[in-house]
């Protein structure tokens, strides 16, 4: 398998958010700013890579019938590790992301990759896949976060780009849906051309 | 050469264009009142909103959808004017343009254009603006007749705002009432508020015109206003010191604008009479709920949008009375 | 009165889907048809309530006393996964018609973040067991409400020839956005 | 009479009446040089020719037999030689099997009573009447062309209670029934009595819209001497001439969805049919001629003609002083339900009630716009359907939805399309939906 | 390694092993992060107290019932050496535009407000969130005022507080929270002496 393609597919062609439409809850929930989006994306990437790694390592030791529960335990462990680490070292980001950190465990991407990819492929492929998918997810969240932050408050990554009254709605729940809707439409259009 | 087409071979004289321009004519009294009380600023907002709405419709139809351009059918004009009616007359121009873009681009053309949208475009834009620019959308210039000269407008709260503030601060209605416009002032339009909502008489005139022209039917406005009167009347009857009276609710905060011009929007209201009655009831109920217990003093826009979302369900539940099928009998499904 | 606040708050003011962004996947995935939306809503109501009760008991009688708070995520998700399995088995035996109605949706619920989310929120908000149950039921109702409204709209949109670029998920998200705007009218009610 | 005039309650429209030819007495049109007789003149199976090329036929001689249970005999409308048995143009625009007769003289079958006397006494019994009607090839003259005899034989278990005679003529422009009532009122009443006898019913009601006060007065006066027959004047509303709408208007009974009028004890016949029944039963005369209105805003002489079946439309138009230059569309029937003709050589058939010439500027459809969900189509639908929804379903191929939403109940009256502000060809889509759903239902039954 | 069979023993064993390893790993991470998490929390609290009081080197914590007797407020008495420099009161209001607002209010001995800080709120971005010093100068007007002669009400209600434009409810809520702290502080002062 071409590892370069394996790595890059997650960004555009099989982008978990824009194309596969997975993990929409955190995508919408934490992207009020670009930094939150990036933070969430990286946290998810960590869980993805680690769970892909472990799953592909022990895939043959797991009987089929308990495959899913075992995967869930593995994923949940890594989620908890992320949770504790962030709580300790990046408390502000941890607070901003809130509920969505533990919810990584039910993010369809993570279980989906473990089940569909890591439990069938080699360790190396699985890690690359996890990294590609995770960074693709982070990429999508950062873009959405940046768009919302820019339209909603004139900033990107806290940097003031525009002054004056901006459209607060983009910082709020409705703006999340609207911005993501148009972003997906745009990506569809770009993917076609 | 003979034309061959299926029957029927004659057509009534209604057309989309006639209906849309009928709505525009019906809005003329309210437009005049808004210009009278809010001056050139009102004219600016009206023109800007209309032109921007038509322009965005043209732009999207021509370059994004690449379909036929139908900007002359009057629907974009109606949306533009209604949008202007729903904002304060001192709203900065660029916000008016954003509103037009949201109304036409987001609420209408994203769904495919005229007739396909779920939500009333002008109201989507209004709520979008209200949430986005809360300060500008809630500082209302006080109306002053244009004949008094073109001085800078003084801003002040809407009557509903006064009541909400007052009650929240623990005042009673009898303490608040002196600050409110009289019924006569409300009828004429001499109070703070969105451009199109201030004059009850102008709105009712427009409504009557549309009723006569059969552009709207009485069902939605009557059931909506009746619900408002009954519901707010009950609360007022129980405790007149803490709830405003029904007439006050009727005359303020875009209630009539909503009932006559917004809730009756054909595209976004139910298809059958029964459904329309339920729709009006829902709008009325939600309006009072939001006005009294919600944080926003004005509830009509939210209520109509919420009920817009229910319309597809209402349409499923309220079918016309079928000929030859007893009401209540299940329609067989295959 | 407290319960009233929880009910109105969960269903309208901060609707789980439209304001909290939980359960978006089934919201986008399942809400194409009215009948399936109601089925999904029912299944979620069932599992969410049950899961909240079990996780609450576990939290306060196991995790907290033994200082195992950090195991919350892993324990809760296992409980939910196990519960879904159990509910499926029991329902199959006890009430086949109900199983027929809800059965297909049950496996989907394991990855429905609304269930785990509500269980965790119940703990975070320091609700009593009874409050937690009311909270879970209200959120399930809020979820179903959003789902059903949405299904109606999408069935309607199926007949509307939405522009190609917007068809499918983009228009669904746009509708959700406008719906969320409308739901903001409930702000401040509790 | 006090109170509101009777009419049906659901939907309905009131297009401009344009009854231009209401005062033109029925003129007998000269015989055509050639009679073109399509075999498919009735609802149901087409008839089968029983003559051969070169045969000489007399007026009223049987030339084609019913092709099935729901089908009708056809008789020679003119005397002369059978020129050919071939495909001939008909109103559908396609060429379909037919018989062409070269008219020679006017030699009638001897058994036909050609005297002008009105024969009151009904000699035949119920069974014989039905047999006679069948033999003489009678079909519904209002346009539906359902074989008359079939309607007179209620299915087992069903009993007719009322006979309704349809003198509504709700289509704009058309006046053939109106003139017939004024000029042949007595014959119509006798025909009605015959039908009552055939159906064994005690009561018959003739429904007439009150835009024909002269016909109402005339028929009311005449009906006094016939037991059990009364005249009911009705408010003008289209499509009151639809069977189900007429029954609702007159008796306030509603024919259940998917069922026939006999379900509520009614049989409906057109006044033209009643006249044809009179002639068939009392005079032994087959259905070989009928009244046809020739009208239109630019027609110089809007007329009502007594025309032999098979006469090409061109000859009718000539008799009405020619084809106006501005003609854009020629319609066989009324403007609401008639069919646009492709050629002037199309012959008059049993169901032709009028020829309407529309001007160029009236005949083009307005461009189709987006549906604005005004639901006016729903309000005017006499069947309580939602045309906008059915049309959309048909357009998008959602025939399951169309069936569930009762597309098969559509009577194709066209009220929806008439009313639609967006000029959407709703009825075109509805017809498509009906055809497809009909096929789906038939296939399902086969399985 | 061949795929394990799904025998009962295998299944139970696998699940048990996976769970045990996960629990062990988590326990490890928990132990490592326990300290930093506690420090992070403490730091946040201290930062809040520091921002509302003059310099101090020691805090004592106490809880007092608010005058309505429903909830207790947490007081942090700050000492510089042996001198009490003031008290930071963690107070709240439920009159916010969309939910509870938590404030930290620092009082000097005589009841003068030294400063205020917003701990948490859900007010509308661009409106109510201007109560946060990061967003607007609204809260500056409370600095150095003594509620004895500075009426903790918005001007509209007959007080001395300039409300945030278009966010009277949030401003009122802010006043309510400060007032609650003040009243409790005063009551407690009387009680303690």
PDB file of C-alpha atoms in Angstrom, chain B residues 65 105-107 109-113 115-119 124 127-128 131 267 286 289-291 293-296 302 305-306 308-310 312-313 315-316, chain C residues 12 34-35 145 148-157 159-163 166 171 174-179 181-190:
ATOM      1  CA  UNK B  65     -27.889  28.113 -10.039  1.00  0.00           C
ATOM      2  CA  UNK B 105     -29.090  33.662  -0.504  1.00  0.00           C
ATOM      3  CA  UNK B 106     -29.505  31.546   2.554  1.00  0.00           C
ATOM      4  CA  UNK B 107     -33.195  31.295   3.283  1.00  0.00           C
ATOM      5  CA  UNK B 109     -32.019  30.410  -3.036  1.00  0.00           C
ATOM      6  CA  UNK B 110     -30.180  27.717  -1.081  1.00  0.00           C
ATOM      7  CA  UNK B 111     -33.421  25.792  -1.127  1.00  0.00           C
ATOM      8  CA  UNK B 112     -33.869  26.324  -4.835  1.00  0.00           C
ATOM      9  CA  UNK B 113     -35.657  29.641  -4.953  1.00  0.00           C
ATOM     10  CA  UNK B 115     -41.651  28.330  -3.427  1.00  0.00           C
ATOM     11  CA  UNK B 116     -39.081  25.865  -2.190  1.00  0.00           C
ATOM     12  CA  UNK B 117     -37.967  27.506   1.018  1.00  0.00           C
ATOM     13  CA  UNK B 118     -39.137  26.216   4.380  1.00  0.00           C
ATOM     14  CA  UNK B 119     -38.678  29.383   6.368  1.00  0.00           C
ATOM     15  CA  UNK B 124     -34.706  34.352   8.824  1.00  0.00           C
ATOM     16  CA  UNK B 127     -33.514  36.829  13.404  1.00  0.00           C
ATOM     17  CA  UNK B 128     -30.058  36.394  11.914  1.00  0.00           C
ATOM     18  CA  UNK B 131     -28.675  37.573  16.966  1.00  0.00           C
ATOM     19  CA  UNK B 267     -44.800  29.362   0.625  1.00  0.00           C
ATOM     20  CA  UNK B 286     -45.508  30.736  20.960  1.00  0.00           C
ATOM     21  CA  UNK B 289     -44.867  32.385  25.555  1.00  0.00           C
ATOM     22  CA  UNK B 290     -41.713  34.016  24.258  1.00  0.00           C
ATOM     23  CA  UNK B 291     -42.859  37.539  25.023  1.00  0.00           C
ATOM     24  CA  UNK B 293     -41.333  34.126  29.683  1.00  0.00           C
ATOM     25  CA  UNK B 294     -38.515  34.391  27.190  1.00  0.00           C
ATOM     26  CA  UNK B 295     -35.616  36.760  27.224  1.00  0.00           C
ATOM     27  CA  UNK B 296     -36.561  38.470  23.976  1.00  0.00           C
ATOM     28  CA  UNK B 302     -39.279  33.387  16.432  1.00  0.00           C
ATOM     29  CA  UNK B 305     -40.042  30.564  12.181  1.00  0.00           C
ATOM     30  CA  UNK B 306     -40.713  27.817  14.688  1.00  0.00           C
ATOM     31  CA  UNK B 308     -42.611  27.276   9.685  1.00  0.00           C
ATOM     32  CA  UNK B 309     -40.618  24.243  10.729  1.00  0.00           C
ATOM     33  CA  UNK B 310     -43.793  22.453  11.741  1.00  0.00           C
ATOM     34  CA  UNK B 312     -44.469  20.008   6.673  1.00  0.00           C
ATOM     35  CA  UNK B 313     -45.868  17.969   9.559  1.00  0.00           C
ATOM     36  CA  UNK B 315     -49.430  19.429   5.867  1.00  0.00           C
ATOM     37  CA  UNK B 316     -49.161  15.705   6.446  1.00  0.00           C
TER      38      UNK B 316
ATOM     39  CA  UNK C  12     -36.492  23.902  24.122  1.00  0.00           C
ATOM     40  CA  UNK C  34     -40.763  10.432   9.584  1.00  0.00           C
ATOM     41  CA  UNK C  35     -41.446   6.841  10.596  1.00  0.00           C
ATOM     42  CA  UNK C 145     -38.733  16.672  18.640  1.00  0.00           C
ATOM     43  CA  UNK C 148     -39.316  14.625  13.868  1.00  0.00           C
ATOM     44  CA  UNK C 149     -39.428  18.288  12.849  1.00  0.00           C
ATOM     45  CA  UNK C 150     -36.417  17.637  10.734  1.00  0.00           C
ATOM     46  CA  UNK C 151     -37.820  14.518   9.139  1.00  0.00           C
ATOM     47  CA  UNK C 152     -40.940  16.399   8.139  1.00  0.00           C
ATOM     48  CA  UNK C 153     -38.844  19.105   6.558  1.00  0.00           C
ATOM     49  CA  UNK C 154     -36.608  16.667   4.733  1.00  0.00           C
ATOM     50  CA  UNK C 155     -39.495  14.640   3.359  1.00  0.00           C
ATOM     51  CA  UNK C 156     -40.846  17.931   2.126  1.00  0.00           C
ATOM     52  CA  UNK C 157     -37.494  18.902   0.639  1.00  0.00           C
ATOM     53  CA  UNK C 159     -40.121  17.028  -3.431  1.00  0.00           C
ATOM     54  CA  UNK C 160     -38.523  20.420  -3.781  1.00  0.00           C
ATOM     55  CA  UNK C 161     -35.655  19.874  -6.191  1.00  0.00           C
ATOM     56  CA  UNK C 162     -33.056  21.598  -4.046  1.00  0.00           C
ATOM     57  CA  UNK C 163     -30.074  22.867  -6.114  1.00  0.00           C
ATOM     58  CA  UNK C 166     -26.910  21.985  -1.651  1.00  0.00           C
ATOM     59  CA  UNK C 171     -29.220  21.677   3.057  1.00  0.00           C
ATOM     60  CA  UNK C 174     -28.660  24.725   6.773  1.00  0.00           C
ATOM     61  CA  UNK C 175     -32.152  23.785   7.924  1.00  0.00           C
ATOM     62  CA  UNK C 176     -30.699  22.771  11.277  1.00  0.00           C
ATOM     63  CA  UNK C 177     -29.010  26.165  11.460  1.00  0.00           C
ATOM     64  CA  UNK C 178     -32.194  28.089  10.779  1.00  0.00           C
ATOM     65  CA  UNK C 179     -34.059  25.827  13.176  1.00  0.00           C
ATOM     66  CA  UNK C 181     -31.919  30.295  15.082  1.00  0.00           C
ATOM     67  CA  UNK C 182     -35.632  29.874  15.677  1.00  0.00           C
ATOM     68  CA  UNK C 183     -35.014  27.905  18.849  1.00  0.00           C
ATOM     69  CA  UNK C 184     -32.997  30.831  20.171  1.00  0.00           C
ATOM     70  CA  UNK C 185     -36.362  32.455  20.740  1.00  0.00           C
ATOM     71  CA  UNK C 186     -36.692  30.225  23.782  1.00  0.00           C
ATOM     72  CA  UNK C 187     -33.621  31.827  25.336  1.00  0.00           C
ATOM     73  CA  UNK C 188     -34.156  32.932  28.868  1.00  0.00           C
ATOM     74  CA  UNK C 189     -37.310  30.925  29.442  1.00  0.00           C
ATOM     75  CA  UNK C 190     -35.850  29.098  32.388  1.00  0.00           C
TER      76      UNK C 190
END
